[in-house]
Coordinates of C-alpha atoms and ligand atoms in Angstrom, one line a residue:
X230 CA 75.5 114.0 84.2
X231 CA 77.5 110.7 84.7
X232 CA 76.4 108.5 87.6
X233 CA 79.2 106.6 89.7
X234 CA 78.6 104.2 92.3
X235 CA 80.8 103.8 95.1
X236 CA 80.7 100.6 97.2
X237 CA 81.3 100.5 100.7
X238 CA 80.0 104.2 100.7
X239 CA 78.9 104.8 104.3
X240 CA 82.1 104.7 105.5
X241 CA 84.9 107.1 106.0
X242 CA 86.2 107.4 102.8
X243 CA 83.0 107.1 100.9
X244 CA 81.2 109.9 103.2
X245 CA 84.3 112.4 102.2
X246 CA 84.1 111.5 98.9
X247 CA 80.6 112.1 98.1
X248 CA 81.0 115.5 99.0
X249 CA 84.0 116.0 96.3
X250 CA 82.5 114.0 93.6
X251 CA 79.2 115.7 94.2
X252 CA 81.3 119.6 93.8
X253 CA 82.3 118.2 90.7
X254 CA 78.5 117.5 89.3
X255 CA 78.4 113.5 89.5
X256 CA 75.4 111.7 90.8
X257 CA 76.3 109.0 92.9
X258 CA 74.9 105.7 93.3
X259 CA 75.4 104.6 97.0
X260 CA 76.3 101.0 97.8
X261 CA 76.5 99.5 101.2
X262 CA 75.5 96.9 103.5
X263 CA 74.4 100.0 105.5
X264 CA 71.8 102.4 104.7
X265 CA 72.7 106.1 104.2
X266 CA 70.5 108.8 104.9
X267 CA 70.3 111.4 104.1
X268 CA 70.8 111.3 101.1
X269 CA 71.6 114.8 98.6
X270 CA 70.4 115.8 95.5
X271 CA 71.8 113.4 93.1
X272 CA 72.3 111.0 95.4
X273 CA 70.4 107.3 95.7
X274 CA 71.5 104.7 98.8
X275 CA 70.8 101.0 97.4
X276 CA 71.5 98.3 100.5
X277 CA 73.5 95.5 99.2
X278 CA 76.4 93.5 100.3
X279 CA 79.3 93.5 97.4
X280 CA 79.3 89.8 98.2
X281 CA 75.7 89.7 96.4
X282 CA 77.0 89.3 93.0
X283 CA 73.6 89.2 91.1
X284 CA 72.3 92.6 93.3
X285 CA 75.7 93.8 92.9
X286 CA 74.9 93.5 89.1
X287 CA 71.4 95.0 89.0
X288 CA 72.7 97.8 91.6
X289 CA 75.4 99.0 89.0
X290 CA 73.5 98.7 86.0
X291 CA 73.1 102.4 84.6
X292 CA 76.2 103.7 86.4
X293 CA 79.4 105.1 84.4
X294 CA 81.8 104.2 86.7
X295 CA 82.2 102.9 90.1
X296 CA 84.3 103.3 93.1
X297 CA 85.8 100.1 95.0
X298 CA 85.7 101.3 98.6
X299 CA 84.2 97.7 100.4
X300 CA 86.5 96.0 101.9
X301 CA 87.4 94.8 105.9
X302 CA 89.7 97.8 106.5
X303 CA 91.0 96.0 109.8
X304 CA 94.2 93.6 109.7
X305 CA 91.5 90.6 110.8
X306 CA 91.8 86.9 110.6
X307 CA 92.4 85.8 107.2
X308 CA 88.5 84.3 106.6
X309 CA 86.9 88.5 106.7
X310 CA 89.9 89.1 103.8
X311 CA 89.3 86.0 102.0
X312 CA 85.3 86.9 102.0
X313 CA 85.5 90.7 100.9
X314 CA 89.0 91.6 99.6
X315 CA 88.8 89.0 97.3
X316 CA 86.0 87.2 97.0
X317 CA 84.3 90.7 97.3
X318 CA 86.2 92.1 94.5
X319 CA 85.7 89.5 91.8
X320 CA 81.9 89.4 92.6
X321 CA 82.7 93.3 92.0
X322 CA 84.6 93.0 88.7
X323 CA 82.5 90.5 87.7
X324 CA 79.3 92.6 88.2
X325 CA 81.1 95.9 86.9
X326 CA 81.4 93.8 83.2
X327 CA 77.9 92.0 83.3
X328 CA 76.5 95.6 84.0
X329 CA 78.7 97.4 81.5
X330 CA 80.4 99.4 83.9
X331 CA 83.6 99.5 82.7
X332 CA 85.2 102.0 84.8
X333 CA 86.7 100.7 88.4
X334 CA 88.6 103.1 90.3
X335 CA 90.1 100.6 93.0
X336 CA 90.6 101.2 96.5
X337 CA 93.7 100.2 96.9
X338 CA 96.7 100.9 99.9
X339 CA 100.1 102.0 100.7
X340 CA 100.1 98.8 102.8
X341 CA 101.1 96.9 99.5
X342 CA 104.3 98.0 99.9
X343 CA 104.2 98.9 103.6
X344 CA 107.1 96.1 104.2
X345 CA 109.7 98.4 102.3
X346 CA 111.7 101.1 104.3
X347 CA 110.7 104.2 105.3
X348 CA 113.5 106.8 104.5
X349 CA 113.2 109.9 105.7
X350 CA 114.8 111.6 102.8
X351 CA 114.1 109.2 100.3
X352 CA 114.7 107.0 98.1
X353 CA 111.7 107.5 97.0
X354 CA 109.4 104.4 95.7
X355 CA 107.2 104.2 92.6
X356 CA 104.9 102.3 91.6
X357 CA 106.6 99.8 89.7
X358 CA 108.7 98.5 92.9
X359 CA 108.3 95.1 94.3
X360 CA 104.9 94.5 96.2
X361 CA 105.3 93.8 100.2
X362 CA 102.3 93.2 101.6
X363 CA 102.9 94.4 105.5
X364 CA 99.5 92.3 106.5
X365 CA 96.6 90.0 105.6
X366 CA 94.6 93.6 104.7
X367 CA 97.5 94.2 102.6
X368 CA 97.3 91.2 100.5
X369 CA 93.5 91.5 100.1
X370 CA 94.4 95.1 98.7
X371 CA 96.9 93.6 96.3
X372 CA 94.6 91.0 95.1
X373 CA 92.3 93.6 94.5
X374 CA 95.1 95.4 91.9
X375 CA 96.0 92.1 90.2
X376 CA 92.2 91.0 89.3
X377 CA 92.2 94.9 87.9
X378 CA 95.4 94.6 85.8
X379 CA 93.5 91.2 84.6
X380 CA 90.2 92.8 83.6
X381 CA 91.7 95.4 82.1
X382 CA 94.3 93.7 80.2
X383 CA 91.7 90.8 79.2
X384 CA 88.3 92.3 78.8
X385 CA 88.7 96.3 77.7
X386 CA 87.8 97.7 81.2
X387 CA 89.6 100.6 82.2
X388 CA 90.9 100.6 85.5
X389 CA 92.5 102.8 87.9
X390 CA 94.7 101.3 91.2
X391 CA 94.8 104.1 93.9
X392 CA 97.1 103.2 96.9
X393 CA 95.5 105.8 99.1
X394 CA 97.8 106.7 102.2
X395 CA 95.8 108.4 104.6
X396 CA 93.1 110.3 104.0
X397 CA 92.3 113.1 106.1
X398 CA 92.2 116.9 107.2
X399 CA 95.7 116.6 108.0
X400 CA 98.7 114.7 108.5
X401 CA 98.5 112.8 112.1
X402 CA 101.7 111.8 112.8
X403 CA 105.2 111.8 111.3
X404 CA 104.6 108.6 108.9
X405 CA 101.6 109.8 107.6
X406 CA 103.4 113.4 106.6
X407 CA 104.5 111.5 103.7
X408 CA 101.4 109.5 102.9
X409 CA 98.7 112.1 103.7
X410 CA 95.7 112.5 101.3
X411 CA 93.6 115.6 101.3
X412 CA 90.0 114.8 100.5
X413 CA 90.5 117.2 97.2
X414 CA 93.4 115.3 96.3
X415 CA 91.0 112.1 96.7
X416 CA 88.2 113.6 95.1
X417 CA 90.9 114.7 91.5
X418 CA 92.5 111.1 91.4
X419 CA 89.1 109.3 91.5
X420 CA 87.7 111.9 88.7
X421 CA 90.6 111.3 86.4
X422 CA 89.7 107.6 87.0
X423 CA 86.5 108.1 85.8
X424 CA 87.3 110.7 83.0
X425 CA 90.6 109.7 81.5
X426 CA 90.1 108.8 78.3
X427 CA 93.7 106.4 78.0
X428 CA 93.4 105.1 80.9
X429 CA 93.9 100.9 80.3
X430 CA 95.5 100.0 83.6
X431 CA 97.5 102.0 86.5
X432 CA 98.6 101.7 90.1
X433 CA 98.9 105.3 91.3
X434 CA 99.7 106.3 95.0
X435 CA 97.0 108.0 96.9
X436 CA 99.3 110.7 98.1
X437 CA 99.1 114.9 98.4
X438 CA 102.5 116.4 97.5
X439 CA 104.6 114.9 100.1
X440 CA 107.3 117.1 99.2
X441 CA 110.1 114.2 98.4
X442 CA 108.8 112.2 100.9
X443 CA 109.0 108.4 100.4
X444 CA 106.7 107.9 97.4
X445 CA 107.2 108.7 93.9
X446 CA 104.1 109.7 92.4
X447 CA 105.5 109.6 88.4
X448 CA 102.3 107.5 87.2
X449 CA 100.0 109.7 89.0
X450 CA 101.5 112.8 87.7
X451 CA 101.8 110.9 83.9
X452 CA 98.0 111.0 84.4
X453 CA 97.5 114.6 84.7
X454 CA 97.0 114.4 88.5
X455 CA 98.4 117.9 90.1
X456 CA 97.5 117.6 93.7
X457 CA 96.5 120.8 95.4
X458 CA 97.7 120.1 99.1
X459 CA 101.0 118.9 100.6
X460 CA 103.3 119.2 103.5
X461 CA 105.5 121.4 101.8
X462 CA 104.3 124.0 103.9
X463 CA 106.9 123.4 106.9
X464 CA 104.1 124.3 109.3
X465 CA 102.8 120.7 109.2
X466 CA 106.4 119.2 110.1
X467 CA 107.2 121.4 113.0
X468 CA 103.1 120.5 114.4
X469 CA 103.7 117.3 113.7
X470 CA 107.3 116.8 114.9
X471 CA 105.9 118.1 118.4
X472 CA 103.2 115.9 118.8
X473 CA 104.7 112.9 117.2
X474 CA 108.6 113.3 118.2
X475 CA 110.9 110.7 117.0
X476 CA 112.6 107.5 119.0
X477 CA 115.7 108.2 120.7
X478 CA 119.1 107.3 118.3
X479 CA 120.2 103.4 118.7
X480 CA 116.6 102.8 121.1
X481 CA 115.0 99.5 120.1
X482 CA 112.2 101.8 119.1
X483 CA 114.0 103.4 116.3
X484 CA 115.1 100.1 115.1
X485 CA 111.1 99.1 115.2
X486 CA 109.4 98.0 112.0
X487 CA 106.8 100.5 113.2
X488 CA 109.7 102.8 112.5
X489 CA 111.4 101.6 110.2
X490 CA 109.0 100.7 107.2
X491 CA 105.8 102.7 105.3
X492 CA 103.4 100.1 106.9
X493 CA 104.3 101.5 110.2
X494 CA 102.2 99.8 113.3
X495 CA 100.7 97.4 110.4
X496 CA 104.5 96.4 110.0
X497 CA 105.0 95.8 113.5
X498 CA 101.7 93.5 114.1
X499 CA 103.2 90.0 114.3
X500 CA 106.7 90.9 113.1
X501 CA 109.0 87.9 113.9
X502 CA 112.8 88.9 114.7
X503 CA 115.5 91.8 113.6
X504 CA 114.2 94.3 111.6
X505 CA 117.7 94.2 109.6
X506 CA 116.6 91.9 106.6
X507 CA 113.8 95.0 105.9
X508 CA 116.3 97.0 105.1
X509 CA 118.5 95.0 102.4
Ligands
NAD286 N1 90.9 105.5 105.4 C1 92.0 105.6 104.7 O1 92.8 106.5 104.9 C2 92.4 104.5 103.7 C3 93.7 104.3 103.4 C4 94.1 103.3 102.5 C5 93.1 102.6 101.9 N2 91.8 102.8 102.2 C6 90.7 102.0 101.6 O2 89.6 102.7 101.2 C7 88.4 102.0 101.4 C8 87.5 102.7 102.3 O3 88.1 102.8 103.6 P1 87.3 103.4 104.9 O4 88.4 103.9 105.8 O5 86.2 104.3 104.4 O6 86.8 102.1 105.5 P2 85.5 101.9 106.4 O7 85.7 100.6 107.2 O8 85.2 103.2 107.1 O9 84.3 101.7 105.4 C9 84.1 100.5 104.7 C10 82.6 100.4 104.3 O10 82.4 99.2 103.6 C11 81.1 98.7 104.0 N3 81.0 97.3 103.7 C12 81.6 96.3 104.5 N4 81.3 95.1 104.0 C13 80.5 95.3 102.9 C14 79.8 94.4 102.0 N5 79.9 93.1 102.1 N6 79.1 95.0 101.1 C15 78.9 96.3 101.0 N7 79.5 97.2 101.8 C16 80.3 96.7 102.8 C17 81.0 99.1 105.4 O11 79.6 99.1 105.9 C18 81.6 100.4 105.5 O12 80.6 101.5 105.3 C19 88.9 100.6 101.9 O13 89.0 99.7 100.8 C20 90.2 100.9 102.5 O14 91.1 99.7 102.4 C21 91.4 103.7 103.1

């Protein structure tokens, strides 16, 4: 049985995703400044902040793989970023190597592009497009995929870049109907992080099949990834579409970065002027 650690584990993502990798017979090595109990079979909680580089090390010594969920998952002042985006994700990287974990499935986010626009109806954008960071968070996140690329590249670790949308039961509002992640969905990408055996160095989104919708998925899918949920199902639109109605034509909402972009409210945080050079 492989064990994989996740960091940051006591959070949302990491308490959905212990249930998925746990279905598909991993033991999981639980890392977090906060304790988590209970635990379940298979399961072990080790308190330690990701900032710790030498408990970091000794913590991930044994495991197969780990999970990069730690991070501040808020768009706070730039010293929280600077202390676990990235100072938390080289102590990470670093530790991964020294313990000879070399799997990292990254925790990465839509946000890194959030600053490009949101069509409707596409096009749609892979992974390859330009990064636009819609906030300091986003940055963080695309540190995190550049020190990944690096370790890969340099050092033989094999590394895996999810920009997770949202992940949830469902999708919660119109954006999200094109960036919603079903916690199966999660729990496949992360496995074939852990399990593919050519896997160097990819950026994959962390989407279900959003039917069309804004991202292109092509890397994911080159990977073997076949999600099992989506909005296809035009049950989730017309739900959605009624709670989550869009801005009236020509409004200054509709001409909102909230509206206009994939970052959505992210986007609109601080944004300085006319929306218009977004869309160029
Ligand atoms: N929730 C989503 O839909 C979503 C979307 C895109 C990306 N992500 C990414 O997934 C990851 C997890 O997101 P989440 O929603 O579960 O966040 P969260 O804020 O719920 O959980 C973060 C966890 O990290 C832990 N943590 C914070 N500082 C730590 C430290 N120094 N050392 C060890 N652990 C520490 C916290 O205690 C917490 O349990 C993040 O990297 C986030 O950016 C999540």
């Amino acid at each position: 049985m492989k064990t994989i650690a996740i960091t940051g584990a006591a959070g949302l993502v990491g308490t959905g995703l212990r249930r998925e990798l746990l279905q598909r017979a991993y033991a999981l090595q639980l890392l977090d400044v906060k304790s988590i109990d209970p635990c379940y079979a298979n399961e072990r909680s080790v308190v330690v902040d990701i900032t710790d580089q030498a408990a970091l090390t000794a913590a991930l010594r044994g495991c197969d793989a780990v999970v990069h969920l730690a991070a501040c998952t808020t768009d706070a002042p730039w010293p929280q970023h600077v202390k676990l985006s990235i100072e938390g994700s080289i102590s990470l990287f670093d530790a991964a190597r020294e313990a000879g974990v070399l799997r990292v499935v990254y925790a990465s986010s839509h946000h890194v592009v959030g600053l490009h626009p949101r069509a409707p109806n596409g096009p749609r954008l892979g992974t390859a497009a330009q990064v636009r960071p819609d906030s300091r968070y986003a940055v963080g996140k695309a540190f995190g995929e550049s020190i990944g690329a690096m370790y890969a590249g340099k050092y033989g670790m094999q590394v895996l870049a999810i920009r997770i949308g949202n992940v949830n039961t469902r999708p919660i509002d119109r954006r999200r109907l094109g960036n919603w992640l079903s916690w199966r969905d999660l729990g496949q990408l992360v496995a074939l992080g852990v399990e593919h055996p050519d896997l160097v160095f990819s950026v994959v989104y962390g989407v279900s099949d959003s039917s069309g919708r804004h991202y292109d998925n092509a890397a994911a899918h080159a990977l073997g990834y076949r999600p099992q949920d989506g909005t296809a199902a035009a049950a989730f639109d017309a739900q959605v579409l009624q709670e989550d109605p869009p801005p009236a034509a020509g409004s200054a909402a509709s001409r909102s970065a909230a509206e206009l972009t994939l970052g959505g409210q992210f986007s609109q945080n601080e944004f300085v002027g006319d929306t218009a050079r977004l869309l160029v």
